[in-house]
């Protein structure tokens, strides 16, 4: 949702027939500024103290600190209608729904869009400029429902369990190396359990010299941790995420795209929420940070590392999905034996990762096409249309099987495979 500048003399929505602008500024008898009859209020959210900024009925600036109980009383008992703006954070959805329940309007702003213009950054200035952001052109965030917040919480828990499981597997690998058991390769939970099993056999056969009286207890502790964390992850995946993905119409549409399963489909539907917020497929790609950072001076532009914007969980799951596609089938034209992938891998790891990220970006653009047209993924869309306008119209919904590696590089980086030689 985009806001135009209500203080401008002419709104962009105003036509030749002198229609009413999209946002209307009015004033009370005392000079109090209103937006469509609502009093603009800026709130800087925090853990225990909240800074609230607004102009009262006497047109006097009020910028004060409320605790949680005083803020609830202020929202519930005020006789004027409020237009409350706040930065997007953990508690913004709660306070927005609380304000709406009491007959007010609430706007959740992107924190990056609010710029503090004063030298000193504190709660006083933050609340003032959060209110002023209502009068400038900016993009807002959607207010999440409680079910969406709970599902996002399960994803956070799942990531914590995965990190703990990786740490346990790393400890198993270090323990085996310390004992000289280099023949056991540990790359994940299954391989770690298998390596522990064979290492126990070596200890029972007295063929190992790197063990002590506590070795078996240590290995049993590793097995218990791996089984516990694996059960937790499987429970979240199967009982919660997969079940909700089957109930979601958007997730079912996304699961028709090669490489996207129920877990990634549900996460994408939660993050995107409303595809109309994004005008183009490139805007959705930038939202997830699937582009390289550019820097340069004097007309020379250099491509750096991948941007840190976007949800890191989505990036990680997309990266793993592309690796699975590349190594486990010909669902993409860029197969495991593709000359492009082999050349990227032979150069260095960075170039190979850049190629994988380019495919991740392409999948996100296909996601935009599927959600924008409201249909399932169609692999039979013709990508060889002669009309340029028709190609642009069908661009966001093209199938991955029609895209070559050269076209992929040309679209993202402006060079082809031949220019790399």
XYZ file of N, CA, C and O in Angstrom, residues 46-221:
704
model
N 8.622 -0.046 21.852
C 9.777 -0.572 22.582
C 9.284 -1.700 23.475
O 8.136 -2.155 23.376
N 10.152 -2.167 24.362
C 9.777 -3.280 25.223
C 8.813 -2.893 26.326
O 7.770 -3.518 26.510
N 9.117 -1.829 27.063
C 8.295 -1.412 28.202
C 7.795 0.017 28.075
O 6.730 0.351 28.564
N 8.566 0.888 27.432
C 8.199 2.289 27.295
C 7.923 2.599 25.827
O 8.599 2.089 24.933
N 6.913 3.438 25.585
C 6.502 3.781 24.240
C 6.454 5.299 24.114
O 5.831 5.977 24.940
N 7.117 5.829 23.091
C 7.118 7.262 22.843
C 5.993 7.590 21.868
O 5.912 7.039 20.768
N 5.095 8.484 22.266
C 3.908 8.840 21.488
C 3.990 10.312 21.118
O 4.242 11.163 21.973
N 3.768 10.615 19.825
C 3.862 11.990 19.327
C 2.600 12.329 18.539
O 2.207 11.574 17.630
N 1.960 13.457 18.869
C 0.783 13.926 18.142
C 0.543 15.387 18.522
O 1.160 15.917 19.454
N -0.367 16.005 17.782
C -0.804 17.366 18.103
C -2.188 17.283 18.725
O -3.096 16.658 18.157
N -2.349 17.926 19.878
C -3.636 17.851 20.575
C -4.645 18.807 19.948
O -4.374 19.438 18.924
N -5.817 18.930 20.564
C -6.892 19.751 20.010
C -6.542 21.230 19.988
O -7.121 21.990 19.214
N -5.602 21.653 20.837
C -5.149 23.045 20.830
C -3.977 23.253 19.893
O -3.322 24.307 19.930
N -3.699 22.258 19.038
C -2.595 22.302 18.073
C -1.244 22.467 18.760
O -0.354 23.173 18.283
N -1.096 21.829 19.903
C 0.171 21.831 20.636
C 0.822 20.458 20.503
O 0.154 19.422 20.598
N 2.113 20.457 20.280
C 2.843 19.207 20.101
C 2.941 18.474 21.433
O 3.385 19.026 22.442
N 2.527 17.203 21.415
C 2.635 16.325 22.580
C 3.550 15.169 22.193
O 3.238 14.393 21.287
N 4.673 15.084 22.850
C 5.636 14.007 22.582
C 6.082 13.469 23.938
O 7.008 13.993 24.569
N 5.417 12.424 24.388
C 5.603 11.942 25.747
C 5.793 10.435 25.761
O 5.571 9.750 24.757
N 6.166 9.921 26.917
C 6.424 8.490 27.092
C 5.277 7.845 27.850
O 4.858 8.342 28.899
N 4.768 6.734 27.319
C 3.714 5.953 27.952
C 4.246 4.568 28.279
O 5.098 4.044 27.559
N 3.736 4.000 29.375
C 3.968 2.575 29.581
C 2.852 1.808 28.884
O 1.968 2.380 28.246
N 2.869 0.492 28.971
C 1.927 -0.319 28.220
C 0.484 -0.068 28.644
O -0.430 -0.028 27.810
N 0.253 0.161 29.945
C -1.108 0.387 30.431
C -1.613 1.764 30.034
O -2.788 1.924 29.650
N -0.741 2.770 30.103
C -1.148 4.118 29.709
C -1.419 4.181 28.207
O -2.344 4.880 27.771
N -0.648 3.457 27.397
C -0.872 3.458 25.954
C -2.200 2.784 25.616
O -2.938 3.248 24.733
N -2.522 1.713 26.300
C -3.822 1.067 26.063
C -4.978 1.992 26.440
O -5.981 2.069 25.720
N -4.844 2.705 27.569
C -5.900 3.642 27.964
C -6.018 4.785 26.974
O -7.118 5.250 26.668
N -4.892 5.258 26.479
C -4.899 6.366 25.521
C -5.624 5.960 24.246
O -6.446 6.722 23.706
N -5.363 4.766 23.726
C -5.998 4.315 22.487
C -7.475 4.017 22.715
O -8.328 4.327 21.875
N -7.802 3.452 23.864
C -9.182 3.013 24.102
C -10.106 4.150 24.526
O -11.310 4.111 24.227
N -9.578 5.166 25.194
C -10.453 6.181 25.795
C -10.509 7.488 25.026
O -11.361 8.326 25.331
N -9.624 7.706 24.061
C -9.647 8.980 23.344
C -10.920 9.102 22.513
O -11.393 8.133 21.912
N -11.503 10.292 22.473
C -12.760 10.510 21.756
C -12.529 10.848 20.293
O -13.458 10.805 19.492
N -11.294 11.197 19.912
C -10.983 11.491 18.531
C -10.530 10.227 17.809
O -9.944 9.313 18.406
N -10.784 10.192 16.516
C -10.291 9.078 15.697
C -8.822 9.288 15.383
O -8.419 10.378 14.958
N -8.035 8.242 15.564
C -6.586 8.329 15.403
C -6.138 7.545 14.177
O -6.697 6.496 13.849
N -5.128 8.076 13.500
C -4.407 7.360 12.456
C -3.006 7.094 13.001
O -2.143 7.968 12.998
N -2.795 5.899 13.512
C -1.577 5.560 14.244
C -0.568 4.944 13.283
O -0.884 4.001 12.547
N 0.629 5.477 13.284
C 1.726 4.941 12.481
C 2.822 4.432 13.405
O 3.086 5.022 14.459
N 3.435 3.329 12.996
C 4.507 2.725 13.788
C 5.430 1.953 12.865
O 5.056 1.597 11.742
N 6.631 1.737 13.328
C 7.594 0.961 12.550
C 7.269 -0.525 12.638
O 6.744 -1.007 13.642
N 7.600 -1.235 11.564
C 7.399 -2.667 11.560
C 8.357 -3.365 12.504
O 9.573 -3.234 12.389
N 7.815 -4.091 13.478
C 8.631 -4.812 14.449
C 7.784 -5.959 15.001
O 6.716 -6.279 14.480
N 8.269 -6.580 16.080
C 7.579 -7.744 16.631
C 6.190 -7.400 17.152
O 5.236 -8.158 16.950
N 6.034 -6.265 17.810
C 4.753 -5.925 18.405
C 3.872 -5.025 17.569
O 2.802 -4.613 18.028
N 4.279 -4.690 16.343
C 3.500 -3.749 15.540
C 2.142 -4.325 15.141
O 1.139 -3.602 15.132
N 2.072 -5.620 14.822
C 0.796 -6.217 14.421
C -0.196 -6.205 15.583
O -1.398 -5.956 15.387
N 0.296 -6.455 16.798
C -0.600 -6.450 17.963
C -1.205 -5.071 18.182
O -2.424 -4.925 18.344
N -0.365 -4.032 18.182
C -0.863 -2.690 18.459
C -1.735 -2.190 17.315
O -2.692 -1.431 17.547
N -1.440 -2.590 16.089
C -2.293 -2.189 14.963
C -3.684 -2.802 15.102
O -4.702 -2.109 14.913
N -3.752 -4.080 15.435
C -5.058 -4.724 15.615
C -5.784 -4.175 16.842
O -7.019 -4.075 16.844
N -5.036 -3.803 17.879
C -5.657 -3.214 19.068
C -6.282 -1.858 18.734
O -7.385 -1.534 19.198
N -5.579 -1.066 17.925
C -6.121 0.242 17.540
C -7.344 0.088 16.635
O -8.334 0.814 16.786
N -7.295 -0.848 15.705
C -8.420 -1.058 14.798
C -9.650 -1.541 15.574
O -10.788 -1.169 15.263
N -9.431 -2.363 16.598
C -10.551 -2.858 17.397
C -11.266 -1.748 18.149
O -12.440 -1.896 18.504
N -10.584 -0.625 18.385
C -11.197 0.497 19.097
C -11.622 1.611 18.145
O -11.795 2.773 18.568
N -11.770 1.300 16.858
C -12.319 2.251 15.908
C -11.325 3.187 15.269
O -11.736 4.153 14.601
N -10.022 2.951 15.429
C -9.004 3.807 14.830
C -8.440 3.149 13.568
O -8.812 2.041 13.200
N -7.531 3.864 12.912
C -6.789 3.340 11.775
C -5.330 3.163 12.184
O -4.810 3.925 13.011
N -4.671 2.147 11.597
C -3.278 1.871 11.940
C -2.490 1.609 10.666
O -2.998 0.970 9.730
N -1.265 2.097 10.625
C -0.367 1.925 9.493
C 0.970 1.431 10.033
O 1.540 2.046 10.947
N 1.458 0.323 9.489
C 2.764 -0.218 9.859
C 3.746 0.144 8.751
O 3.570 -0.259 7.593
N 4.756 0.921 9.082
C 5.711 1.440 8.104
C 6.957 0.581 8.060
O 7.350 -0.038 9.054
N 7.559 0.548 6.889
C 8.854 -0.110 6.746
C 9.900 0.710 7.488
O 10.030 1.918 7.269
N 10.642 0.046 8.375
C 11.604 0.777 9.212
C 12.684 1.460 8.380
O 13.231 2.492 8.779
N 13.004 0.892 7.210
C 14.045 1.495 6.374
C 13.572 2.770 5.696
O 14.392 3.556 5.213
N 12.255 2.974 5.635
C 11.720 4.164 4.969
C 11.689 5.381 5.878
O 11.462 6.493 5.406
N 11.886 5.178 7.175
C 11.826 6.283 8.128
C 13.248 6.775 8.372
O 14.105 6.051 8.862
N 13.484 8.003 8.032
C 14.811 8.581 8.169
C 14.774 9.700 9.207
O 13.996 10.647 9.091
N 15.622 9.578 10.184
C 15.717 10.613 11.213
C 16.611 11.734 10.693
O 17.792 11.529 10.442
N 16.033 12.893 10.516
C 16.774 13.991 9.910
C 17.555 14.820 10.917
O 18.325 15.693 10.531
N 17.340 14.584 12.174
C 18.086 15.342 13.175
C 19.359 14.595 13.545
O 19.469 13.389 13.380
N 20.315 15.342 14.068
C 21.610 14.741 14.381
C 21.495 13.751 15.530
O 22.139 12.706 15.521
N 20.688 14.071 16.505
C 20.557 13.209 17.675
C 19.423 12.217 17.471
O 18.283 12.597 17.244
N 19.729 10.930 17.552
C 18.719 9.889 17.383
C 18.309 9.387 18.755
O 19.096 8.805 19.489
N 17.047 9.634 19.117
C 16.507 9.173 20.379
C 15.024 8.883 20.183
O 14.471 9.028 19.079
N 14.361 8.457 21.243
C 12.946 8.108 21.151
C 12.080 9.313 20.786
O 11.085 9.185 20.062
N 12.424 10.477 21.292
C 11.664 11.696 21.018
C 11.638 11.986 19.523
O 10.582 12.203 18.921
N 12.821 11.996 18.890
C 12.902 12.283 17.463
C 12.325 11.149 16.620
O 11.727 11.386 15.568
N 12.501 9.909 17.061
C 11.963 8.773 16.301
C 10.446 8.851 16.210
O 9.862 8.664 15.137
N 9.784 9.122 17.332
C 8.326 9.211 17.324
C 7.846 10.373 16.453
O 6.832 10.255 15.743
N 8.573 11.480 16.471
C 8.180 12.636 15.668
C 8.243 12.319 14.183
O 7.321 12.630 13.418
N 9.330 11.648 13.741
C 9.480 11.372 12.320
C 8.638 10.175 11.873
O 8.342 10.032 10.689
N 8.258 9.312 12.797
C 7.303 8.256 12.441
C 5.952 8.882 12.111
O 5.264 8.454 11.180
N 5.575 9.908 12.873
C 4.341 10.627 12.545
C 4.481 11.375 11.232
O 3.558 11.372 10.399
N 5.617 12.031 11.014
C 5.817 12.790 9.783
C 5.851 11.891 8.554
O 5.579 12.345 7.441
N 6.171 10.611 8.743
C 6.217 9.692 7.601
C 4.847 9.479 6.983
O 4.748 9.044 5.834
N 3.772 9.772 7.721
C 2.431 9.666 7.152
C 2.191 10.688 6.048
O 1.310 10.510 5.208
N 2.973 11.759 6.032
C 2.779 12.834 5.063
C 3.753 12.740 3.893
O 3.823 13.651 3.083
N 4.519 11.682 3.805
C 5.481 11.509 2.726
C 5.162 10.233 1.972
O 4.421 9.367 2.438
N 5.759 10.108 0.821
C 5.518 8.937 -0.022
C 6.328 7.768 0.536
O 7.534 7.824 0.642
N 5.658 6.677 0.869
C 6.336 5.526 1.441
C 5.482 4.277 1.234
O 4.324 4.356 0.825
N 6.049 3.134 1.515
C 5.355 1.858 1.389
C 5.149 1.264 2.776
O 6.044 1.305 3.623
N 3.983 0.706 3.002
C 3.638 0.167 4.307
C 3.771 -1.345 4.308
O 3.876 -1.989 3.263
N 3.766 -1.917 5.491
C 3.804 -3.360 5.670
C 2.396 -3.855 6.025
O 1.594 -3.112 6.595
N 2.136 -5.097 5.689
C 0.828 -5.660 5.975
C 0.749 -6.092 7.435
O 1.724 -6.573 8.006
N -0.417 -5.932 8.026
C -0.641 -6.350 9.406
C -0.903 -7.848 9.413
O -1.841 -8.336 8.788
N -0.092 -8.594 10.101
C -0.180 -10.052 10.095
C -1.255 -10.535 11.065
O -1.475 -9.938 12.123
N -1.885 -11.634 10.687
C -2.851 -12.275 11.573
C -2.105 -13.113 12.611
O -0.903 -13.391 12.476
N -2.838 -13.534 13.644
C -2.204 -14.315 14.703
C -1.746 -15.674 14.189
O -0.705 -16.193 14.621
N -2.487 -16.262 13.262
C -2.079 -17.560 12.709
C -0.783 -17.438 11.917
O 0.092 -18.305 11.996
N -0.636 -16.351 11.166
C 0.602 -16.140 10.417
C 1.783 -15.936 11.360
O 2.891 -16.423 11.096
N 1.563 -15.223 12.450
C 2.642 -15.029 13.428
C 3.045 -16.361 14.052
O 4.240 -16.643 14.245
N 2.068 -17.207 14.367
C 2.369 -18.517 14.957
C 3.131 -19.401 13.980
O 4.090 -20.095 14.363
N 2.728 -19.391 12.712
C 3.439 -20.200 11.722
C 4.877 -19.712 11.539
O 5.803 -20.516 11.402
N 5.046 -18.394 11.546
C 6.406 -17.848 11.432
C 7.249 -18.243 12.638
O 8.450 -18.488 12.522
N 6.620 -18.331 13.806
C 7.331 -18.753 15.005
C 7.815 -20.194 14.886
O 8.926 -20.529 15.308
N 6.982 -21.061 14.286
C 7.411 -22.443 14.075
C 8.599 -22.523 13.125
O 9.481 -23.364 13.299
N 8.630 -21.656 12.128
C 9.790 -21.632 11.233
C 11.050 -21.206 11.980
O 12.136 -21.732 11.738
N 10.910 -20.240 12.875
C 12.070 -19.801 13.673
C 12.551 -20.942 14.577
O 13.752 -21.199 14.705
N 11.603 -21.644 15.226
C 11.978 -22.795 16.051
C 12.666 -23.868 15.229
O 13.671 -24.451 15.649
N 12.147 -24.112 14.045
C 12.733 -25.123 13.169
C 14.172 -24.767 12.803
O 15.058 -25.638 12.790
N 14.422 -23.497 12.525
C 15.783 -23.074 12.200
C 16.715 -23.248 13.395
O 17.882 -23.627 13.238
N 16.219 -22.993 14.586
C 17.046 -23.183 15.777
C 17.381 -24.652 15.980
O 18.520 -24.999 16.334
N 16.410 -25.535 15.757
C 16.680 -26.966 15.869
C 17.682 -27.432 14.812
O 18.558 -28.266 15.095
N 17.572 -26.904 13.604
C 18.504 -27.283 12.537
C 19.921 -26.836 12.871
O 20.895 -27.576 12.667
N 20.067 -25.619 13.401
C 21.399 -25.150 13.792
C 21.974 -26.009 14.910
O 23.170 -26.346 14.897
N 21.135 -26.384 15.877
C 21.613 -27.248 16.959
C 22.013 -28.619 16.431
O 23.024 -29.191 16.851
N 21.236 -29.154 15.493
C 21.560 -30.453 14.906
C 22.869 -30.391 14.132
O 23.691 -31.323 14.217
N 23.085 -29.334 13.387
C 24.353 -29.178 12.665
C 25.529 -29.068 13.632
O 26.623 -29.582 13.353
N 25.308 -28.409 14.768
C 26.381 -28.293 15.757
C 26.729 -29.657 16.363
O 27.903 -29.972 16.571
N 25.705 -30.484 16.626
C 25.956 -31.822 17.170
C 26.705 -32.672 16.147
O 27.667 -33.380 16.494
N 26.297 -32.613 14.895
C 26.992 -33.376 13.848
C 28.438 -32.913 13.695
O 29.341 -33.726 13.453
N 28.670 -31.616 13.848
C 30.043 -31.110 13.791
C 30.869 -31.645 14.962
O 32.052 -31.998 14.796
N 30.271 -31.734 16.139
C 30.982 -32.301 17.295
C 31.299 -33.778 17.089
O 32.365 -34.257 17.480
N 30.362 -34.507 16.451
C 30.623 -35.919 16.150
C 31.799 -36.049 15.195
O 32.689 -36.896 15.389
N 31.833 -35.229 14.178
C 32.934 -35.278 13.215
C 34.267 -34.951 13.887
O 35.284 -35.620 13.641
N 34.295 -33.960 14.752
C 35.540 -33.605 15.442
C 35.980 -34.712 16.395
O 37.183 -34.995 16.513
N 35.017 -35.358 17.049
C 35.370 -36.456 17.964
C 35.966 -37.633 17.213
O 36.940 -38.253 17.680
N 35.409 -37.958 16.052
C 35.941 -39.073 15.272
C 37.323 -38.746 14.715
O 38.201 -39.620 14.680
N 37.502 -37.511 14.296
C 38.833 -37.122 13.787
C 39.860 -37.165 14.905
O 41.008 -37.596 14.713
N 39.473 -36.740 16.111
C 40.394 -36.774 17.250
C 40.792 -38.204 17.611
O 41.892 -38.432 18.144
N 39.902 -39.160 17.288
C 40.215 -40.570 17.562
C 40.904 -41.248 16.393
O 41.190 -42.453 16.459
N 41.136 -40.504 15.318
C 41.805 -41.093 14.164
C 40.892 -41.849 13.235
O 41.358 -42.542 12.327
N 39.569 -41.739 13.401
C 38.608 -42.452 12.544
C 38.279 -41.584 11.343
O 37.159 -41.070 11.201
N 39.249 -41.413 10.457
C 39.053 -40.555 9.296
C 38.193 -41.213 8.220
O 37.740 -40.537 7.301
N 38.000 -42.517 8.304
C 37.239 -43.196 7.258
C 35.738 -42.931 7.365
O 34.982 -43.226 6.427
N 35.267 -42.391 8.480
C 33.850 -42.107 8.662
C 33.564 -40.664 8.249
O 34.079 -39.720 8.862
N 32.761 -40.491 7.215
C 32.421 -39.164 6.696
C 31.082 -38.734 7.295
O 30.080 -39.437 7.160
N 31.069 -37.599 7.983
C 29.863 -37.075 8.625
C 29.445 -35.810 7.891
O 30.145 -34.800 7.918
N 28.298 -35.886 7.201
C 27.760 -34.726 6.477
C 26.367 -34.328 6.961
O 25.849 -33.301 6.547
N 25.743 -35.147 7.805
C 24.412 -34.848 8.288
C 24.023 -35.782 9.412
O 24.859 -36.523 9.953
N 22.747 -35.764 9.785
C 22.278 -36.558 10.915
C 22.373 -38.055 10.621
O 22.852 -38.836 11.465
N 21.946 -38.477 9.426
C 21.978 -39.905 9.098
C 23.404 -40.444 9.039
O 23.699 -41.515 9.571
N 24.278 -39.700 8.389
C 25.672 -40.149 8.306
C 26.346 -40.124 9.677
O 27.222 -40.951 9.957
N 25.947 -39.189 10.561
C 26.515 -39.146 11.905
C 26.111 -40.380 12.713
O 26.942 -40.995 13.402
N 24.832 -40.775 12.627
C 24.386 -41.976 13.331
C 25.079 -43.230 12.795
O 25.448 -44.122 13.560
N 25.257 -43.284 11.484
C 25.934 -44.435 10.878
C 27.406 -44.490 11.288
O 27.938 -45.565 11.587
N 28.061 -43.335 11.325
C 29.465 -43.295 11.732
C 29.622 -43.716 13.198
O 30.562 -44.433 13.552
N 28.709 -43.266 14.062
C 28.771 -43.666 15.476
C 28.567 -45.169 15.620
O 29.233 -45.838 16.430
N 27.667 -45.718 14.823
C 27.395 -47.156 14.888
C 28.642 -47.975 14.547
O 29.007 -48.914 15.263
N 29.315 -47.628 13.469
C 30.514 -48.368 13.073
C 31.679 -48.113 14.021
O 32.517 -49.000 14.255
N 31.749 -46.920 14.574
C 32.826 -46.626 15.522
C 32.646 -47.416 16.813
O 33.633 -47.863 17.429
N 31.390 -47.631 17.218
C 31.141 -48.473 18.393
C 31.594 -49.906 18.149
O 32.132 -50.562 19.062
N 31.375 -50.393 16.928
C 31.839 -51.745 16.612
C 33.351 -51.854 16.725
O 33.891 -52.856 17.217
N 34.046 -50.820 16.284
C 35.511 -50.840 16.396
C 35.953 -50.839 17.860
O 36.923 -51.521 18.225
N 35.218 -50.113 18.691
C 35.573 -50.090 20.119
C 35.311 -51.456 20.754
O 36.134 -51.969 21.534
N 34.172 -52.071 20.415
C 33.858 -53.398 20.979
C 34.838 -54.456 20.505
O 35.143 -55.403 21.241
N 35.344 -54.314 19.293
C 36.338 -55.258 18.779
C 37.757 -54.908 19.197
O 38.714 -55.566 18.755
N 37.872 -53.846 19.994
C 39.164 -53.391 20.499
C 40.140 -53.069 19.363
O 41.337 -53.305 19.455
N 39.561 -52.548 18.280
C 40.404 -52.166 17.144
C 40.699 -50.684 17.135
O 41.305 -50.187 16.199
N 40.290 -49.984 18.170
C 40.480 -48.539 18.222
C 41.344 -48.196 19.427
O 41.131 -48.705 20.523
N 42.302 -47.315 19.185
C 43.216 -46.932 20.264
C 42.882 -45.548 20.811
O 43.504 -45.111 21.762
N 41.903 -44.838 20.178
C 41.567 -43.480 20.601
C 40.347 -43.427 21.475
O 39.594 -42.448 21.407
N 40.066 -44.435 22.272
C 38.877 -44.471 23.109
C 39.273 -44.582 24.573
O 40.369 -45.029 24.917
N 38.323 -44.211 25.438
C 38.531 -44.291 26.877
C 37.260 -44.843 27.506
O 36.325 -45.266 26.815
N 37.194 -44.792 28.829
C 36.025 -45.319 29.532
C 34.784 -44.453 29.317
O 33.664 -44.908 29.513
N 34.965 -43.193 28.905
C 33.834 -42.282 28.685
C 33.420 -42.195 27.218
O 32.473 -41.462 26.896
N 34.112 -42.903 26.357
C 33.830 -42.774 24.927
C 32.416 -43.233 24.591
O 31.678 -42.554 23.869
N 32.002 -44.387 25.097
C 30.670 -44.900 24.786
C 29.578 -43.984 25.327
O 28.542 -43.795 24.681
N 29.796 -43.404 26.517
C 28.806 -42.463 27.053
C 28.706 -41.207 26.180
O 27.607 -40.677 25.970
N 29.853 -40.765 25.680
C 29.845 -39.597 24.799
C 29.076 -39.881 23.515
O 28.262 -39.067 23.060
N 29.322 -41.061 22.931
C 28.629 -41.423 21.698
C 27.134 -41.597 21.934
O 26.315 -41.204 21.091
N 26.761 -42.196 23.064
C 25.336 -42.348 23.371
C 24.656 -40.986 23.545
O 23.493 -40.803 23.154
N 25.377 -40.031 24.125
C 24.827 -38.683 24.275
C 24.606 -38.030 22.916
O 23.587 -37.358 22.698
